[in-house]
PDB file of C-alpha atoms in Angstrom:
ATOM      1  CA  MET A  12      60.092 135.612 111.480  1.00  0.00           C
ATOM      2  CA  GLU A  13      60.386 137.751 108.373  1.00  0.00           C
ATOM      3  CA  GLY A  14      64.093 138.436 108.766  1.00  0.00           C
ATOM      4  CA  GLN A  15      65.024 134.820 109.491  1.00  0.00           C
ATOM      5  CA  GLU A  16      66.409 132.633 106.767  1.00  0.00           C
ATOM      6  CA  PRO A  17      65.398 128.950 106.491  1.00  0.00           C
ATOM      7  CA  VAL A  18      68.022 126.513 107.705  1.00  0.00           C
ATOM      8  CA  GLY A  19      68.725 124.899 104.312  1.00  0.00           C
ATOM      9  CA  ALA A  20      68.598 128.094 102.255  1.00  0.00           C
ATOM     10  CA  GLN A  21      71.690 129.117 100.329  1.00  0.00           C
ATOM     11  CA  ARG A  22      73.173 132.529 100.965  1.00  0.00           C
ATOM     12  CA  SER A  23      73.695 134.922  98.101  1.00  0.00           C
ATOM     13  CA  ALA A  24      77.213 135.639  96.887  1.00  0.00           C
ATOM     14  CA  ASP A  25      77.092 139.089  98.496  1.00  0.00           C
ATOM     15  CA  SER A  26      76.466 137.710 101.969  1.00  0.00           C
ATOM     16  CA  GLN A  27      79.218 135.079 101.816  1.00  0.00           C
ATOM     17  CA  ASP A  28      82.550 135.994 103.292  1.00  0.00           C
ATOM     18  CA  ALA A  29      85.668 136.226 101.124  1.00  0.00           C
ATOM     19  CA  PHE A  30      87.154 132.913 102.281  1.00  0.00           C
ATOM     20  CA  THR A  31      83.968 131.002 101.440  1.00  0.00           C
ATOM     21  CA  ARG A  32      83.934 132.509  97.943  1.00  0.00           C
ATOM     22  CA  PHE A  33      87.637 131.623  97.591  1.00  0.00           C
ATOM     23  CA  VAL A  34      87.027 128.000  98.613  1.00  0.00           C
ATOM     24  CA  ASN A  35      83.941 127.566  96.436  1.00  0.00           C
ATOM     25  CA  GLY A  36      85.510 129.146  93.362  1.00  0.00           C
ATOM     26  CA  ARG A  37      88.386 126.706  92.917  1.00  0.00           C
ATOM     27  CA  PRO A  38      89.446 123.098  93.618  1.00  0.00           C
ATOM     28  CA  PHE A  39      90.470 124.102  97.136  1.00  0.00           C
ATOM     29  CA  PHE A  40      90.715 120.720  98.843  1.00  0.00           C
ATOM     30  CA  GLY A  41      92.531 119.095  95.928  1.00  0.00           C
ATOM     31  CA  GLY A  42      95.181 121.829  95.951  1.00  0.00           C
ATOM     32  CA  LEU A  43      95.373 121.730  99.735  1.00  0.00           C
ATOM     33  CA  TRP A  44      95.904 117.959  99.840  1.00  0.00           C
ATOM     34  CA  LEU A  45      98.544 118.083  97.107  1.00  0.00           C
ATOM     35  CA  THR A  46     100.364 120.849  98.994  1.00  0.00           C
ATOM     36  CA  LEU A  47     100.126 118.946 102.276  1.00  0.00           C
ATOM     37  CA  GLY A  48     101.418 115.783 100.579  1.00  0.00           C
ATOM     38  CA  GLY A  49     104.481 117.610  99.294  1.00  0.00           C
ATOM     39  CA  ALA A  50     105.048 119.247 102.675  1.00  0.00           C
ATOM     40  CA  TRP A  51     104.750 115.867 104.421  1.00  0.00           C
ATOM     41  CA  ILE A  52     107.359 114.331 102.111  1.00  0.00           C
ATOM     42  CA  LEU A  53     109.698 117.279 102.672  1.00  0.00           C
ATOM     43  CA  LEU A  54     109.187 116.863 106.411  1.00  0.00           C
ATOM     44  CA  THR A  55     110.077 113.158 106.289  1.00  0.00           C
ATOM     45  CA  MET A  56     113.216 114.009 104.317  1.00  0.00           C
ATOM     46  CA  LYS A  57     114.404 115.835 107.443  1.00  0.00           C
ATOM     47  CA  ALA A  58     113.969 112.681 109.518  1.00  0.00           C
ATOM     48  CA  SER A  59     116.987 111.099 111.211  1.00  0.00           C
ATOM     49  CA  LEU A  60     119.125 108.635 109.259  1.00  0.00           C
ATOM     50  CA  LYS A  61     117.637 105.704 111.159  1.00  0.00           C
ATOM     51  CA  VAL A  62     114.208 106.549 109.752  1.00  0.00           C
ATOM     52  CA  VAL A  63     115.254 107.413 106.216  1.00  0.00           C
ATOM     53  CA  ILE A  64     114.815 104.400 103.949  1.00  0.00           C
ATOM     54  CA  HIS A  65     115.909 105.805 100.613  1.00  0.00           C
ATOM     55  CA  VAL A  66     116.846 109.321  99.619  1.00  0.00           C
ATOM     56  CA  GLY A  67     117.603 108.471  95.985  1.00  0.00           C
ATOM     57  CA  MET A  68     119.515 110.191  93.179  1.00  0.00           C
ATOM     58  CA  GLN A  69     121.939 111.879  95.525  1.00  0.00           C
ATOM     59  CA  GLY A  70     119.114 113.727  97.242  1.00  0.00           C
ATOM     60  CA  VAL A  71     118.375 116.213  94.453  1.00  0.00           C
ATOM     61  CA  ALA A  72     115.251 114.526  93.122  1.00  0.00           C
ATOM     62  CA  GLY A  73     114.293 113.639  96.682  1.00  0.00           C
ATOM     63  CA  TYR A  74     113.876 117.327  97.408  1.00  0.00           C
ATOM     64  CA  LEU A  75     112.859 118.437  93.907  1.00  0.00           C
ATOM     65  CA  LEU A  76     109.715 116.322  93.499  1.00  0.00           C
ATOM     66  CA  PRO A  77     108.077 117.227  96.825  1.00  0.00           C
ATOM     67  CA  THR A  78     108.923 120.858  96.193  1.00  0.00           C
ATOM     68  CA  LEU A  79     107.156 120.555  92.824  1.00  0.00           C
ATOM     69  CA  MET A  80     104.175 119.000  94.625  1.00  0.00           C
ATOM     70  CA  VAL A  81     103.943 122.008  96.936  1.00  0.00           C
ATOM     71  CA  LEU A  82     104.322 124.374  93.981  1.00  0.00           C
ATOM     72  CA  LEU A  83     101.644 122.579  91.943  1.00  0.00           C
ATOM     73  CA  GLY A  84      99.279 122.579  94.914  1.00  0.00           C
ATOM     74  CA  LEU A  85      99.715 126.323  95.334  1.00  0.00           C
ATOM     75  CA  LEU A  86      99.257 126.881  91.599  1.00  0.00           C
ATOM     76  CA  ILE A  87      96.001 124.912  91.759  1.00  0.00           C
ATOM     77  CA  LEU A  88      94.819 127.146  94.582  1.00  0.00           C
ATOM     78  CA  PHE A  89      95.755 130.450  92.983  1.00  0.00           C
ATOM     79  CA  SER A  90      95.423 129.653  89.257  1.00  0.00           C
ATOM     80  CA  PRO A  91      92.544 127.178  88.897  1.00  0.00           C
ATOM     81  CA  ALA A  92      92.112 127.800  85.163  1.00  0.00           C
ATOM     82  CA  GLN A  93      95.043 125.448  84.435  1.00  0.00           C
ATOM     83  CA  ARG A  94      93.903 122.800  86.936  1.00  0.00           C
ATOM     84  CA  LEU A  95      93.917 119.881  84.481  1.00  0.00           C
ATOM     85  CA  PHE A  96      97.591 120.288  83.585  1.00  0.00           C
ATOM     86  CA  TYR A  97      98.536 120.836  87.228  1.00  0.00           C
ATOM     87  CA  SER A  98      96.562 117.807  88.409  1.00  0.00           C
ATOM     88  CA  ILE A  99      98.032 115.423  85.819  1.00  0.00           C
ATOM     89  CA  THR A 100     101.524 116.699  86.581  1.00  0.00           C
ATOM     90  CA  GLY A 101     100.745 116.394  90.301  1.00  0.00           C
ATOM     91  CA  VAL A 102      99.819 112.714  89.965  1.00  0.00           C
ATOM     92  CA  LEU A 103     102.995 111.952  88.021  1.00  0.00           C
ATOM     93  CA  VAL A 104     105.207 113.840  90.463  1.00  0.00           C
ATOM     94  CA  SER A 105     103.468 112.223  93.447  1.00  0.00           C
ATOM     95  CA  LEU A 106     104.030 108.767  92.004  1.00  0.00           C
ATOM     96  CA  GLY A 107     107.654 109.677  91.320  1.00  0.00           C
ATOM     97  CA  THR A 108     108.210 110.324  95.008  1.00  0.00           C
ATOM     98  CA  TRP A 109     107.818 106.589  95.646  1.00  0.00           C
ATOM     99  CA  VAL A 110     111.286 106.072  94.202  1.00  0.00           C
ATOM    100  CA  THR A 111     112.995 109.298  95.188  1.00  0.00           C
ATOM    101  CA  SER A 112     111.701 110.288  98.629  1.00  0.00           C
ATOM    102  CA  ASN A 113     111.353 107.680 101.353  1.00  0.00           C
ATOM    103  CA  MET A 114     108.659 105.692  99.561  1.00  0.00           C
ATOM    104  CA  GLY A 115     106.650 108.858  99.011  1.00  0.00           C
ATOM    105  CA  GLY A 116     106.891 110.064 102.577  1.00  0.00           C
ATOM    106  CA  PHE A 117     106.092 106.602 103.912  1.00  0.00           C
ATOM    107  CA  MET A 118     103.035 106.427 101.598  1.00  0.00           C
ATOM    108  CA  VAL A 119     101.241 109.257 103.429  1.00  0.00           C
ATOM    109  CA  GLY A 120     102.537 112.081 101.241  1.00  0.00           C
ATOM    110  CA  LEU A 121     102.153 110.012  98.095  1.00  0.00           C
ATOM    111  CA  LEU A 122      98.506 109.216  98.875  1.00  0.00           C
ATOM    112  CA  LEU A 123      97.744 112.815  99.828  1.00  0.00           C
ATOM    113  CA  GLY A 124      99.276 114.008  96.565  1.00  0.00           C
ATOM    114  CA  VAL A 125      97.482 111.481  94.370  1.00  0.00           C
ATOM    115  CA  VAL A 126      94.088 112.009  96.031  1.00  0.00           C
ATOM    116  CA  GLY A 127      94.498 115.791  95.894  1.00  0.00           C
ATOM    117  CA  SER A 128      95.364 115.630  92.210  1.00  0.00           C
ATOM    118  CA  ILE A 129      92.380 113.397  91.506  1.00  0.00           C
ATOM    119  CA  LEU A 130      90.069 115.769  93.383  1.00  0.00           C
ATOM    120  CA  THR A 131      91.447 118.633  91.329  1.00  0.00           C
ATOM    121  CA  PHE A 132      91.022 116.773  88.051  1.00  0.00           C
ATOM    122  CA  GLY A 133      87.403 115.969  88.862  1.00  0.00           C
ATOM    123  CA  TRP A 134      86.434 119.467  90.013  1.00  0.00           C
ATOM    124  CA  LEU A 135      84.115 121.421  87.722  1.00  0.00           C
ATOM    125  CA  PRO A 136      83.474 125.151  88.097  1.00  0.00           C
ATOM    126  CA  ASP A 137      79.989 126.703  88.234  1.00  0.00           C
ATOM    127  CA  GLN A 138      77.991 123.563  88.847  1.00  0.00           C
ATOM    128  CA  GLU A 139      74.301 123.701  89.527  1.00  0.00           C
ATOM    129  CA  PRO A 140      73.495 122.727  93.096  1.00  0.00           C
ATOM    130  CA  ARG A 141      72.632 119.069  93.411  1.00  0.00           C
ATOM    131  CA  VAL A 142      69.014 118.185  93.996  1.00  0.00           C
ATOM    132  CA  SER A 143      68.535 115.820  96.908  1.00  0.00           C
ATOM    133  CA  ARG A 144      66.688 112.532  96.538  1.00  0.00           C
ATOM    134  CA  ARG A 145      63.909 113.808  98.729  1.00  0.00           C
ATOM    135  CA  GLU A 146      63.336 116.767  96.410  1.00  0.00           C
ATOM    136  CA  ARG A 147      63.437 114.530  93.324  1.00  0.00           C
ATOM    137  CA  ARG A 148      60.857 112.190  94.903  1.00  0.00           C
ATOM    138  CA  ARG A 149      58.592 115.105  95.748  1.00  0.00           C
ATOM    139  CA  ALA A 150      58.830 116.383  92.173  1.00  0.00           C
ATOM    140  CA  ALA A 151      58.063 112.900  90.829  1.00  0.00           C
ATOM    141  CA  GLN A 152      55.050 112.580  93.134  1.00  0.00           C
ATOM    142  CA  ARG A 153      53.766 116.003  92.081  1.00  0.00           C
ATOM    143  CA  ALA A 154      53.997 115.140  88.362  1.00  0.00           C
ATOM    144  CA  PRO A 155      51.200 112.477  88.386  1.00  0.00           C
ATOM    145  CA  GLN A 156      48.973 114.792  90.445  1.00  0.00           C
ATOM    146  CA  GLU A 157      49.151 117.429  87.726  1.00  0.00           C
ATOM    147  CA  GLY A 158      47.840 114.900  85.217  1.00  0.00           C
ATOM    148  CA  PRO A 159      49.571 112.613  82.730  1.00  0.00           C
ATOM    149  CA  GLY A 160      51.212 114.497  79.924  1.00  0.00           C
ATOM    150  CA  ALA A 161      49.692 117.845  80.863  1.00  0.00           C
ATOM    151  CA  GLY A 162      51.474 120.571  78.949  1.00  0.00           C
ATOM    152  CA  GLN A 163      52.169 124.094  80.085  1.00  0.00           C
ATOM    153  CA  ASP A 164      49.189 125.487  78.216  1.00  0.00           C
ATOM    154  CA  GLY A 165      46.832 122.787  79.510  1.00  0.00           C
ATOM    155  CA  THR A 166      46.909 120.621  76.384  1.00  0.00           C
ATOM    156  CA  ASP A 167      47.769 116.976  76.477  1.00  0.00           C
ATOM    157  CA  SER A 168      51.399 116.766  75.337  1.00  0.00           C
ATOM    158  CA  HIS A 169      51.086 113.139  74.142  1.00  0.00           C
ATOM    159  CA  THR A 170      48.240 114.142  71.826  1.00  0.00           C
ATOM    160  CA  ALA A 171      50.164 117.195  70.642  1.00  0.00           C
ATOM    161  CA  GLN A 172      53.202 115.014  69.858  1.00  0.00           C
ATOM    162  CA  ALA A 173      51.057 112.511  67.944  1.00  0.00           C
ATOM    163  CA  VAL A 174      49.430 115.278  65.885  1.00  0.00           C
ATOM    164  CA  THR A 175      52.846 116.770  65.139  1.00  0.00           C
ATOM    165  CA  ALA A 176      54.294 113.372  64.138  1.00  0.00           C
ATOM    166  CA  THR A 177      51.267 112.631  61.918  1.00  0.00           C
ATOM    167  CA  GLY A 178      51.496 116.067  60.317  1.00  0.00           C
ATOM    168  CA  ALA A 179      55.239 115.604  59.674  1.00  0.00           C
ATOM    169  CA  ALA A 180      54.599 112.193  58.107  1.00  0.00           C
ATOM    170  CA  ARG A 181      51.924 113.650  55.793  1.00  0.00           C
ATOM    171  CA  ALA A 182      54.206 116.517  54.813  1.00  0.00           C
ATOM    172  CA  ALA A 183      56.964 114.067  53.916  1.00  0.00           C
ATOM    173  CA  GLN A 184      54.639 112.210  51.472  1.00  0.00           C
TER     174      GLN A 184
END
């Protein structure tokens, strides 16, 4: 049992494989969804004429905006330091495909692009792992058992704060 790791334990960075470190170190799913949205719109541009609703602006912008979506998605994946600029640009380009590219790839590509850009915008690097509710409840239940206001050195912290506040008030007079 010594060599076994608990089920919920996190692995160290050394034991994680390269792909897991790649995914965890950047807004992976936001970039992936933005790229897939652009690819979907480009795919619907190749649809037959019976399916195409509106190519727009002689086809140039119809191919340019989804290509920019794919490019921005790849830039998010491989250059996450500039993710805010890429995500804002990605939302604007995705919304622009509504007019230029078959209603944004029949709404599927547009929604993928917007959601991917939003995920990218909201991603924060180096976050502390979230503490589950169960762990927060256990910590809250342990706090009263240790005694109300017990400090680290065993003194009552409420009393120590009152003495400090009284001493500060006297010093101010």
